Short mmCIF file of C-alpha atoms in Angstrom, two decimals:
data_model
loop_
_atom_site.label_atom_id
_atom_site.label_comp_id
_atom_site.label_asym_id
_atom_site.label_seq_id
_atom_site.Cartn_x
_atom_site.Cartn_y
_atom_site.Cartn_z
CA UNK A 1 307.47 4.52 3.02
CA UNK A 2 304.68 1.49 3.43
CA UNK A 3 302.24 2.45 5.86
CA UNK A 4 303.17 0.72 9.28
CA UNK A 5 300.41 -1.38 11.39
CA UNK A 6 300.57 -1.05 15.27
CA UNK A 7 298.08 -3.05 17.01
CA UNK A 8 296.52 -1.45 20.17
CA UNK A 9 298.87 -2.67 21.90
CA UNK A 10 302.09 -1.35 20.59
CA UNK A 11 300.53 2.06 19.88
CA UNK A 12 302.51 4.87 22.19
CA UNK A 13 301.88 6.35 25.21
CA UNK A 14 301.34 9.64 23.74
CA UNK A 15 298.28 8.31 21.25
CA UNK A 16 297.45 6.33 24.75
CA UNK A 17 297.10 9.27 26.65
CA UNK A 18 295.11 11.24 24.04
CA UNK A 19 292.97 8.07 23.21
CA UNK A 20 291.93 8.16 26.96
CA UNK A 21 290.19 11.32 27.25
CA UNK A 22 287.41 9.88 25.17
CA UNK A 23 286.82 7.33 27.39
CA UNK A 24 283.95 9.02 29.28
CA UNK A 25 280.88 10.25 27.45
CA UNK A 26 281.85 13.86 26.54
CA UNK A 27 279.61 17.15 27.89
CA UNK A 28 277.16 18.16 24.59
CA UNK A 29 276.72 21.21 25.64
CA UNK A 30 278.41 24.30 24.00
CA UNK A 31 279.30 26.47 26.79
CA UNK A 32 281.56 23.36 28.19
CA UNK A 33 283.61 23.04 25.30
CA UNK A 34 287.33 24.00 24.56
CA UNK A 35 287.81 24.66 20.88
CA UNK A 36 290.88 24.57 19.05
CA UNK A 37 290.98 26.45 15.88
CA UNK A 38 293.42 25.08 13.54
CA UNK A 39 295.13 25.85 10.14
CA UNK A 40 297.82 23.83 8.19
CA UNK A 41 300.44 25.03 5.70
CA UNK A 42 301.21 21.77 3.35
CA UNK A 43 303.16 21.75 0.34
CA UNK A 44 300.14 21.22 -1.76
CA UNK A 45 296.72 19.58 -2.40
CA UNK A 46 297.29 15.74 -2.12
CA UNK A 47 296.87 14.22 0.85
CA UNK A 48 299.07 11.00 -0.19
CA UNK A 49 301.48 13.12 -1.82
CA UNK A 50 302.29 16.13 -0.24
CA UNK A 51 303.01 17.07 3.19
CA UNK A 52 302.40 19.05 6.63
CA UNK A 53 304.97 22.37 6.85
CA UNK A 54 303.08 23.97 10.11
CA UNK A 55 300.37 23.59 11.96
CA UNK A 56 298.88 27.01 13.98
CA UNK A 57 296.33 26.77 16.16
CA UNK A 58 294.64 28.63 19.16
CA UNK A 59 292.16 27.62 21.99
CA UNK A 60 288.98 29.81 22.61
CA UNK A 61 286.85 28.65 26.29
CA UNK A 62 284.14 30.91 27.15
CA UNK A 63 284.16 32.57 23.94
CA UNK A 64 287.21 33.95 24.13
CA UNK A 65 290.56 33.51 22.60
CA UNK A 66 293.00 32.27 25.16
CA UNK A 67 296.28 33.89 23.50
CA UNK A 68 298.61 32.62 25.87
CA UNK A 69 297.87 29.06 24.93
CA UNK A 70 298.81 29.26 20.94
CA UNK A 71 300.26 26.45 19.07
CA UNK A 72 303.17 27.15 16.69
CA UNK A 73 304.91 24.56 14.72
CA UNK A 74 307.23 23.75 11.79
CA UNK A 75 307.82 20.41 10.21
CA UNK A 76 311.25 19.23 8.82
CA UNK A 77 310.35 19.13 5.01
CA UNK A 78 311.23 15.79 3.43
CA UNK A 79 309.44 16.93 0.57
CA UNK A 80 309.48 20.79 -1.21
CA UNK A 81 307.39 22.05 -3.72
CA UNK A 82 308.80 25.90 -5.28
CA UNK A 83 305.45 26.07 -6.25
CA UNK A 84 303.13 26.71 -2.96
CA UNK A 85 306.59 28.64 -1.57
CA UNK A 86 304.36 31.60 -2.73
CA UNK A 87 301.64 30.93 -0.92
CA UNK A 88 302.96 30.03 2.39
CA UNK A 89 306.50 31.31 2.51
CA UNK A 90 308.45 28.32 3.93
CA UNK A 91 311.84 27.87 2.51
CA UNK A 92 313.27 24.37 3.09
CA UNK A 93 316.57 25.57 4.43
CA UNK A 94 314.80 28.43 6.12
CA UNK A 95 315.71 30.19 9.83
CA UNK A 96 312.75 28.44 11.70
CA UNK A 97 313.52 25.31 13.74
CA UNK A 98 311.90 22.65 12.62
CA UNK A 99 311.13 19.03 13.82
CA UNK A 100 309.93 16.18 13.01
CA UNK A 101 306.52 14.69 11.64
CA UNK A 102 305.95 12.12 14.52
CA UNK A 103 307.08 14.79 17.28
CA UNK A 104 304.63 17.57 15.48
CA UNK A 105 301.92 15.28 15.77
CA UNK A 106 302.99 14.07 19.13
CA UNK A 107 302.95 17.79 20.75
CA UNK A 108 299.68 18.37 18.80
CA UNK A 109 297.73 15.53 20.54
CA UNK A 110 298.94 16.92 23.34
CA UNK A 111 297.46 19.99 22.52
CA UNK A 112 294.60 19.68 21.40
CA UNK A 113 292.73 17.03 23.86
CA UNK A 114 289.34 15.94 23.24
CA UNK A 115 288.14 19.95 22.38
CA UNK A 116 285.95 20.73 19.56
CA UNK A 117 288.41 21.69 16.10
CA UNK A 118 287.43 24.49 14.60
CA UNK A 119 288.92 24.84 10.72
CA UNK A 120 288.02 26.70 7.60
CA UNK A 121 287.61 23.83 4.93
CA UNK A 122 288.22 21.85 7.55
CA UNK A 123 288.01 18.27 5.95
CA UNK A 124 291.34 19.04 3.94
CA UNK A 125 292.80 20.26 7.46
CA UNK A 126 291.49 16.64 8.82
CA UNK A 127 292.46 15.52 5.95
CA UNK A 128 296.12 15.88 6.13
CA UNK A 129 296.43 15.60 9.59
CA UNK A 130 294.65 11.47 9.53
CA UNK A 131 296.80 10.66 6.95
CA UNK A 132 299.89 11.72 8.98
CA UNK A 133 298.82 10.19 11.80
CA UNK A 134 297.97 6.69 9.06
CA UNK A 135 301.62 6.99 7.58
CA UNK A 136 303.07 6.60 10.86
CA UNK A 137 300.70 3.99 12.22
CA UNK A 138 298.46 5.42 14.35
CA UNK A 139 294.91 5.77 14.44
CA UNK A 140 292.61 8.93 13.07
CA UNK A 141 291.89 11.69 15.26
CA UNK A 142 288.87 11.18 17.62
CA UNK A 143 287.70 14.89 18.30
CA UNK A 144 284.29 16.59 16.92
CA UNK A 145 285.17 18.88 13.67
CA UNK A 146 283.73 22.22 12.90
CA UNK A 147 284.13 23.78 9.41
CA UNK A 148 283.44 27.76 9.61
CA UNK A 149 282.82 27.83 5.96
CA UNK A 150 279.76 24.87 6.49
CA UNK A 151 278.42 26.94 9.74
CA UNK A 152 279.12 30.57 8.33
CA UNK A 153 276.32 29.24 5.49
CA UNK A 154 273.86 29.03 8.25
CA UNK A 155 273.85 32.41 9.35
CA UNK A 156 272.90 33.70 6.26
CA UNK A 157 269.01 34.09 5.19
CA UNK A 158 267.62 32.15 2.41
CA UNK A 159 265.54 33.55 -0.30
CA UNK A 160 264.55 32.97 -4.03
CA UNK A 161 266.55 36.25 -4.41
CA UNK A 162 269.33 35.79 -2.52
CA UNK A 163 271.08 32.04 -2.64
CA UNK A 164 273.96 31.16 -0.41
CA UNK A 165 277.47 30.49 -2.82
CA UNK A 166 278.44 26.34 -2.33
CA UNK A 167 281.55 27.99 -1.03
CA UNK A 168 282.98 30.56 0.68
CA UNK A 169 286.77 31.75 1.27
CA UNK A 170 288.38 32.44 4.37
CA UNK A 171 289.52 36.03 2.86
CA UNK A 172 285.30 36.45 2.05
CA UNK A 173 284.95 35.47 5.60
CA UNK A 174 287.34 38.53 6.64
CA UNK A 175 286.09 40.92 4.75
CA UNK A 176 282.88 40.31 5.81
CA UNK A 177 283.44 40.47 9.49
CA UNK A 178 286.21 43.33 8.96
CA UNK A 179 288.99 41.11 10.37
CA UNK A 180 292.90 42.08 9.62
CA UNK A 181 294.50 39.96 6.90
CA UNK A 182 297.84 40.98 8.07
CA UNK A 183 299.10 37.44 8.96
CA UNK A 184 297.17 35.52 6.06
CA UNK A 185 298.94 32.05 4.79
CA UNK A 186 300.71 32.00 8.04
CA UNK A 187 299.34 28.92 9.90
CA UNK A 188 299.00 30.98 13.26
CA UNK A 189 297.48 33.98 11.26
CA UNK A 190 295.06 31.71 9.44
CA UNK A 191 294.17 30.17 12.48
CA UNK A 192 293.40 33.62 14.57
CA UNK A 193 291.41 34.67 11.26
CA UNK A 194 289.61 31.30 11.50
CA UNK A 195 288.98 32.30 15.27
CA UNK A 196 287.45 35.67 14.91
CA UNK A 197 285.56 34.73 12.27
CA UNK A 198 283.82 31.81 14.47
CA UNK A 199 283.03 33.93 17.09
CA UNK A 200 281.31 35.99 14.98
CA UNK A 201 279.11 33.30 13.50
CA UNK A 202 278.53 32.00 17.24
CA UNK A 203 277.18 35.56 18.06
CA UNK A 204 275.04 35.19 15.07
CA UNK A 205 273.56 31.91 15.77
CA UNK A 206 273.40 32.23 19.41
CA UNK A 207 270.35 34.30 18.31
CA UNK A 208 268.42 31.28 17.03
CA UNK A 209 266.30 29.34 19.69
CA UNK A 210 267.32 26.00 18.75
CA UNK A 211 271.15 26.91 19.36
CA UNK A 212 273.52 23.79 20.45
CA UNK A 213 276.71 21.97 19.72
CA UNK A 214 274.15 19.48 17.82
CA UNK A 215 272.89 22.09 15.88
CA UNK A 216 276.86 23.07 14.59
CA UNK A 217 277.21 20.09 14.00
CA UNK A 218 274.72 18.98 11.89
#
């Protein structure tokens, strides 16, 4: 499928509506932001190629984990690859109900408002997400990105003895915060892992006196 052009015009209410809470210059401060934490289960590596099977995500305000507001999804799978099946678990005829790509992204707009995301890795997250929202015509996704593997690096002390790895796994991120792996390669599992695990690095870094959104970011 060709990738459709909308012009601003035509673009739907529910991109409209999302589009619109940018509008007024956002709060910089970190104890006024809503996070969502976010995880994706695709059927592989390619952003052109492959595709979205669920998206899990959860909210933290105040530094806490707001469980009743969790987000839980799985995609109809136009395309299925046995060999990720391993990994993630989703069977294309499978028990879960499933819908569609343009309603999964619809109810995640919805979702996730103009808060901060949150995701481990976080550009192939991004990544996958854009170019759903590309392949059905609609513009990128507008919100401020977090990656705990980037901001995990900065809690750690540099030395000549001791130099931080490039990279660092959500499992290393576990075990070295002692969080359960019981759900891991669920999306929703991933995404409470991913959770945890920020809070943690917050309380870390909170330490530091020049603390801020801006300095996450950066």
């Amino acid at each position: 499928m060709g990738l459709l052009k909308r012009t601003p015009k035509n673009l739907p209410e529910f991109w409209k509506t999302y589009e619109s809470l940018f509008k007024e210059t956002q709060s910089k401060k970190f104890n006024d932001q809503i996070f969502v934490v976010l995880d994706t289960e695709t059927t592989g590596f390619s952003f052109e190629d492959d595709r979205i099977l669920s998206i899990g995500a959860v909210k933290i305000k105040n530094e806490s984990i707001s469980v009743q507001e969790v987000f839980d999804i799985y995609l109809e799978q136009e395309k299925f690859n046995k060999e990720t099946v391993h990994v993630h678990g989703l069977l294309k005829n499978g028990q879960r109900e499933c819908i569609s790509e343009i309603l999964a992204l619809e109810k995640f707009l919805a979702y996730v408002g103009d808060a901060v995301i949150v995701a481990h890795h976080a550009g192939f997250d991004m990544g996958m997400l854009n170019t759903a929202l590309v392949r059905h015509g609609l513009p990128k996704l507008k919100n401020m990105v977090l990656d705990t593997g980037v901001i995990y690096k900065k809690t750690l002390i540099k030395s000549y003895l001791v130099q931080p790895k490039s990279n660092y796994t959500l499992d290393e991120l576990a075990e070295k915060f002692s969080i359960s792996r019981k759900d891991r390669h669920t999306a929703l599992g991933d995404a409470y892992i991913t959770a945890v695990a920020f809070l943690k690095i917050i309380s870390r870094l909170k330490e530091k006196k020049n603390f801020s959104l801006k300095y996450l970011l950066r």
